[in-house]
PDB file of C-alpha atoms in Angstrom:
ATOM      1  CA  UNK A 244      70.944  84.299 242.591  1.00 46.00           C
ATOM      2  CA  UNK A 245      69.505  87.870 242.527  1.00 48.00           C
ATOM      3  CA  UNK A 246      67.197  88.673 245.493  1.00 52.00           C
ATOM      4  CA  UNK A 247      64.058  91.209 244.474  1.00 60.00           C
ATOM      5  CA  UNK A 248      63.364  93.801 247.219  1.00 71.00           C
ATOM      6  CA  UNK A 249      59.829  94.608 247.360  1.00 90.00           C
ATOM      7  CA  UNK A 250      60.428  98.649 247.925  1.00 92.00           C
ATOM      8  CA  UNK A 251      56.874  99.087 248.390  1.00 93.00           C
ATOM      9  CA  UNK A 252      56.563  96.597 251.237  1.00 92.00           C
ATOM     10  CA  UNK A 253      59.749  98.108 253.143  1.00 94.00           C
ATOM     11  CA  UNK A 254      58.467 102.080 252.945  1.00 96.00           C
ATOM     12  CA  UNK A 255      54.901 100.432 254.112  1.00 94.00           C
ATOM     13  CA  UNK A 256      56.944  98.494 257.287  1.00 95.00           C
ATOM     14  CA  UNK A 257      58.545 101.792 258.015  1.00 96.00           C
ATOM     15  CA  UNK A 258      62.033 101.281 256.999  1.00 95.00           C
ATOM     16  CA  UNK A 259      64.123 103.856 254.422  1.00 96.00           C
ATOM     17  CA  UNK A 260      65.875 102.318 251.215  1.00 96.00           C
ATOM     18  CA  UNK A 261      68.978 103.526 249.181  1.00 96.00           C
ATOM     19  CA  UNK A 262      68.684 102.980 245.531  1.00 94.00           C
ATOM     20  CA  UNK A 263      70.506 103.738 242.485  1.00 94.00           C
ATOM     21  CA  UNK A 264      69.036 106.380 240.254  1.00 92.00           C
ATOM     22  CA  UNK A 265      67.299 104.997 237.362  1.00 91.00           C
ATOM     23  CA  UNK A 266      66.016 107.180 234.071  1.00 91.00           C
ATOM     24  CA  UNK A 267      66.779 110.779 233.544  1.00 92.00           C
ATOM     25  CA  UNK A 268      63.236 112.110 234.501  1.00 93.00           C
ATOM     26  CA  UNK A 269      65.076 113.962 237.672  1.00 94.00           C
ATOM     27  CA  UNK A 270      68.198 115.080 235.715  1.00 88.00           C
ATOM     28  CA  UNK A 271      69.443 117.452 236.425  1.00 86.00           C
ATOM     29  CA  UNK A 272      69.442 117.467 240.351  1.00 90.00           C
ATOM     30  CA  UNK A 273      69.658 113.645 240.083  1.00 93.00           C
ATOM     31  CA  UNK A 274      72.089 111.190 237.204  1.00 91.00           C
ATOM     32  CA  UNK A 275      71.640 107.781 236.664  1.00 92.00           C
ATOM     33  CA  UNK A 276      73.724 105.182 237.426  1.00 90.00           C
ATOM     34  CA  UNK A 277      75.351 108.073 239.330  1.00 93.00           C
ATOM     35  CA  UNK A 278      73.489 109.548 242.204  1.00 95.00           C
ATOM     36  CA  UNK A 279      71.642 106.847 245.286  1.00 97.00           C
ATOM     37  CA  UNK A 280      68.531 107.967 246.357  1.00 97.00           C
ATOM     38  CA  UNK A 281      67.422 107.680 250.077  1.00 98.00           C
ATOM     39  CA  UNK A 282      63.835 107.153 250.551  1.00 98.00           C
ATOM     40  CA  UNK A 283      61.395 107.274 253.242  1.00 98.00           C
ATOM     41  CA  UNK A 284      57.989 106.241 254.214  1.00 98.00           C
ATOM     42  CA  UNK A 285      55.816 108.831 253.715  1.00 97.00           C
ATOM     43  CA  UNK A 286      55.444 111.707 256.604  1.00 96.00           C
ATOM     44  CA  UNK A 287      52.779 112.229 259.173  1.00 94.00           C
ATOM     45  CA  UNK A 288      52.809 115.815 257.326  1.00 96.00           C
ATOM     46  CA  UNK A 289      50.977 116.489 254.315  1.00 96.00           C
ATOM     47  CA  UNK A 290      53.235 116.033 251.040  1.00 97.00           C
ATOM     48  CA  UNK A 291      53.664 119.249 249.971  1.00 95.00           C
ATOM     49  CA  UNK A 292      55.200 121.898 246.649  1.00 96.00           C
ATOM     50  CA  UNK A 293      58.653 120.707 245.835  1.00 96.00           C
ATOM     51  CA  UNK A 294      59.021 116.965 248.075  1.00 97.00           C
ATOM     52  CA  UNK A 295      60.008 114.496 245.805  1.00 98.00           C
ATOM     53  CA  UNK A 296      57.978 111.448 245.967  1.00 98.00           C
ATOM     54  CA  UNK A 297      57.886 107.917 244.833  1.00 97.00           C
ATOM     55  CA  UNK A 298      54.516 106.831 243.320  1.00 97.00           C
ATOM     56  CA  UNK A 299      52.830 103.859 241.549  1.00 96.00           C
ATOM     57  CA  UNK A 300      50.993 104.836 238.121  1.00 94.00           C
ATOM     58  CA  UNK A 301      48.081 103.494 237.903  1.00 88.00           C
ATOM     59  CA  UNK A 302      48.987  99.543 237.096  1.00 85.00           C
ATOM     60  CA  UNK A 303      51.982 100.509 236.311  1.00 89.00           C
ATOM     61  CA  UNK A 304      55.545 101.621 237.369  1.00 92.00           C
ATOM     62  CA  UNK A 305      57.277 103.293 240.049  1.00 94.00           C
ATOM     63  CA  UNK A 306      58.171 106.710 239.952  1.00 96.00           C
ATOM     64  CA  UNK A 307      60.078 109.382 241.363  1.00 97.00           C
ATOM     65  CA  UNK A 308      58.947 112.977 241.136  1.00 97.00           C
ATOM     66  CA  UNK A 309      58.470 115.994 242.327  1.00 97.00           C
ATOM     67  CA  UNK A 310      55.273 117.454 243.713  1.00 98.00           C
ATOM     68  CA  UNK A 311      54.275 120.383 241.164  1.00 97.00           C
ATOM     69  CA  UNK A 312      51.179 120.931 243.210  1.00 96.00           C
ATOM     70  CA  UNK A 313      48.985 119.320 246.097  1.00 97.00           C
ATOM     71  CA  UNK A 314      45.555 119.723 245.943  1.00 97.00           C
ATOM     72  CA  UNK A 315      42.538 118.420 247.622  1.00 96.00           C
ATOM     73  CA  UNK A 316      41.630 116.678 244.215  1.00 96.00           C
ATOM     74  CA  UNK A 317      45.196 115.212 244.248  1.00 97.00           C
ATOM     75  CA  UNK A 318      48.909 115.559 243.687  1.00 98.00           C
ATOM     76  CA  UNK A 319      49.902 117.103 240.625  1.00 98.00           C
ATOM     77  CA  UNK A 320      53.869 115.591 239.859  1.00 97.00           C
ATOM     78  CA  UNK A 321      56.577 116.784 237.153  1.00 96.00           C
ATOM     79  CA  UNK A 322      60.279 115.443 236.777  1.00 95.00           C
ATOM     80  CA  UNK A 323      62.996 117.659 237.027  1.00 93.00           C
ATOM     81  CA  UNK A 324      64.137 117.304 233.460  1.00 91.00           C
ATOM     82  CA  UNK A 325      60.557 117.479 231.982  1.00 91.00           C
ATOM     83  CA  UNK A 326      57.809 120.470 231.699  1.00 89.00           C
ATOM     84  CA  UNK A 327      54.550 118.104 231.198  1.00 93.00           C
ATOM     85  CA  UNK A 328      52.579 117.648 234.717  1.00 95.00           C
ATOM     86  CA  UNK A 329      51.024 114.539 235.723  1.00 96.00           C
ATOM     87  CA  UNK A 330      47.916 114.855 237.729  1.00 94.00           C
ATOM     88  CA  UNK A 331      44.972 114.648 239.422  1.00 97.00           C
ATOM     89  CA  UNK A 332      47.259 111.514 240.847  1.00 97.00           C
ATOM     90  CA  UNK A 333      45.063 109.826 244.361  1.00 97.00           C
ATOM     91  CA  UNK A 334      47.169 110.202 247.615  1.00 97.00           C
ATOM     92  CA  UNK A 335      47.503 106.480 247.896  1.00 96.00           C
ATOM     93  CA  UNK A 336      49.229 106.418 245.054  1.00 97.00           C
ATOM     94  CA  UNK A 337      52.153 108.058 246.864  1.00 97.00           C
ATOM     95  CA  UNK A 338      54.433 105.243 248.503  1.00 97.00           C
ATOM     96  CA  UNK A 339      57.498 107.268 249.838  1.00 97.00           C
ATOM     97  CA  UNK A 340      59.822 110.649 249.998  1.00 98.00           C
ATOM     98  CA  UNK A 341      62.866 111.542 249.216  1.00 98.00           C
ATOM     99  CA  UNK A 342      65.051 112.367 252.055  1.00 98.00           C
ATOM    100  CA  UNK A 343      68.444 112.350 250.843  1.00 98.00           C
ATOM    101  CA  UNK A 344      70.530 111.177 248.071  1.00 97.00           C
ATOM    102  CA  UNK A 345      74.494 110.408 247.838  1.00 97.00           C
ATOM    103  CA  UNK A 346      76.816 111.681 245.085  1.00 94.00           C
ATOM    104  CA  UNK A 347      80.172 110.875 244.814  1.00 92.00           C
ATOM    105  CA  UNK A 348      80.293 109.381 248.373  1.00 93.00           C
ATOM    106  CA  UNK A 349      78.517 112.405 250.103  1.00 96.00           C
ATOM    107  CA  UNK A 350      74.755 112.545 251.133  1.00 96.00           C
ATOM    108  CA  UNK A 351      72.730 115.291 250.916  1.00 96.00           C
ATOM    109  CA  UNK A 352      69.711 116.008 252.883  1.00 97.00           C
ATOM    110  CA  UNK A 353      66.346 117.577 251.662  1.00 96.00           C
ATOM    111  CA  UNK A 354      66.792 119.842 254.204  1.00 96.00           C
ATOM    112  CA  UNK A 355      69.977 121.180 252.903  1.00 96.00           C
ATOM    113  CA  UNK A 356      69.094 125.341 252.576  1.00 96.00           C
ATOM    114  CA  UNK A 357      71.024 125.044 249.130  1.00 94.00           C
ATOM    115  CA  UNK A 358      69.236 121.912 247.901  1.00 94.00           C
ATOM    116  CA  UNK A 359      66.028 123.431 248.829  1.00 94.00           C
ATOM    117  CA  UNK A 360      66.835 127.152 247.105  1.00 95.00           C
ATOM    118  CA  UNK A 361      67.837 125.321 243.947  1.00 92.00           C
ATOM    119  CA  UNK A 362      65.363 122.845 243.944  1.00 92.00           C
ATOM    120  CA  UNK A 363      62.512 125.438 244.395  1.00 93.00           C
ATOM    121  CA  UNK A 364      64.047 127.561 241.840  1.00 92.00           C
ATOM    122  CA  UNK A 365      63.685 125.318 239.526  1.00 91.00           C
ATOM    123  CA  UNK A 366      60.331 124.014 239.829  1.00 92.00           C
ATOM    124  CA  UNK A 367      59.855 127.794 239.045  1.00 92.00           C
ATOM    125  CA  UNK A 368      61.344 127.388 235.984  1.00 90.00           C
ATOM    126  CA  UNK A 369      59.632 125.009 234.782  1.00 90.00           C
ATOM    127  CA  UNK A 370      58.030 126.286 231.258  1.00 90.00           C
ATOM    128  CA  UNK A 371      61.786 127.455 230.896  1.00 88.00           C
ATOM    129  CA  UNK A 372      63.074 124.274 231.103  1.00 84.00           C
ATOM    130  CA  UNK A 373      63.302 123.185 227.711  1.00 83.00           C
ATOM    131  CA  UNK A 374      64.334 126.344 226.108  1.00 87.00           C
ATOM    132  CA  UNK A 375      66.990 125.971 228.881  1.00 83.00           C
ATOM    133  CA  UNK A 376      68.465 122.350 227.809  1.00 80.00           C
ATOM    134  CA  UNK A 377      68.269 124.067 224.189  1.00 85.00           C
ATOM    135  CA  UNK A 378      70.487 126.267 224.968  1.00 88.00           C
ATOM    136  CA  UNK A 379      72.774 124.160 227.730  1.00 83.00           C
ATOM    137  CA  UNK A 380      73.428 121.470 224.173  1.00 81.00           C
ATOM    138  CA  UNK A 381      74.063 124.515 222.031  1.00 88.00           C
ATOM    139  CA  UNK A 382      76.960 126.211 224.110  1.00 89.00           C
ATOM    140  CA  UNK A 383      78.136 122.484 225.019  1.00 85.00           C
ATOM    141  CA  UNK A 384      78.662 122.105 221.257  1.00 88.00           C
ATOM    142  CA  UNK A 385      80.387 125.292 220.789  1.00 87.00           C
ATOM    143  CA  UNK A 386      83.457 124.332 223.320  1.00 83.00           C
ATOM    144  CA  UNK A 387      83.707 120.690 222.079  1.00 77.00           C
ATOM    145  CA  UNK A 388      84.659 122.458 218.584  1.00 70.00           C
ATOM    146  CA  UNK A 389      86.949 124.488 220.460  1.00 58.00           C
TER     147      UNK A 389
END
């Protein structure tokens, strides 16, 4: 018999929670059925530019993105693999943060100075982004006919 974890309920008790990667919203930096994710309750810091964080949708799902912008109206959220923002979303929508995730058996902190230069890079690159994944398919083509 299969056991439901209430994820919400854990970050709000204070504990952390691995979970497998679901959806492709966070590809590139994160695969499903791939990468773990390690998340946190939220921090007594403010959530800030570039913290990945797990939120409810309005009466809806759980999701895991990153913070575009925070503003005093509310957090503004994109995925990795998308160029559309999400926002005005309330604070207490947020329900917890990224800290680390494991690939392959290793885990990687947040904190890592190469996660955070490439993660911050791009969240620059946003607008790019699709032009980018144009071009990734087109040159992945080209060697497969090689």
């Amino acid at each position: 018999m299969e056991t439901k974890v209430d994820i919400e309920q854990l970050l709000r008790d204070r504990q952390s929670i691995q979970m497998t990667v679901n959806g492709y919203s966070m590809y590139p930096m994160l695969t499903p059925n791939r990468d773990m994710v390690i998340l946190s309750p939220l921090p007594a810091r403010p959530l800030r530019r570039g913290d990945v964080v797990l939120y409810r949708r309005e009466n809806s799902i759980l999701v895991l993105h990153r913070v575009h912008r925070a503003a005093s109206e509310g957090l503004y959220m994109v995925g990795d693999n998308q160029t559309k923002i999400e926002g005005p979303l309330a604070y207490s929508q947020a329900r917890g943060i990224l800290t680390a995730f494991v690939r392959k058996g290793k885990t990687i902190s947040v904190h890592q100075p190469i996660y955070r230069v490439v993660s911050r890079i791009w969240l620059v690159m946003r607008p790019f982004r699709h032009s980018i994944a144009v071009l990734v398919h087109k040159i992945k083509v080209i060697f497969r006919c090689v």
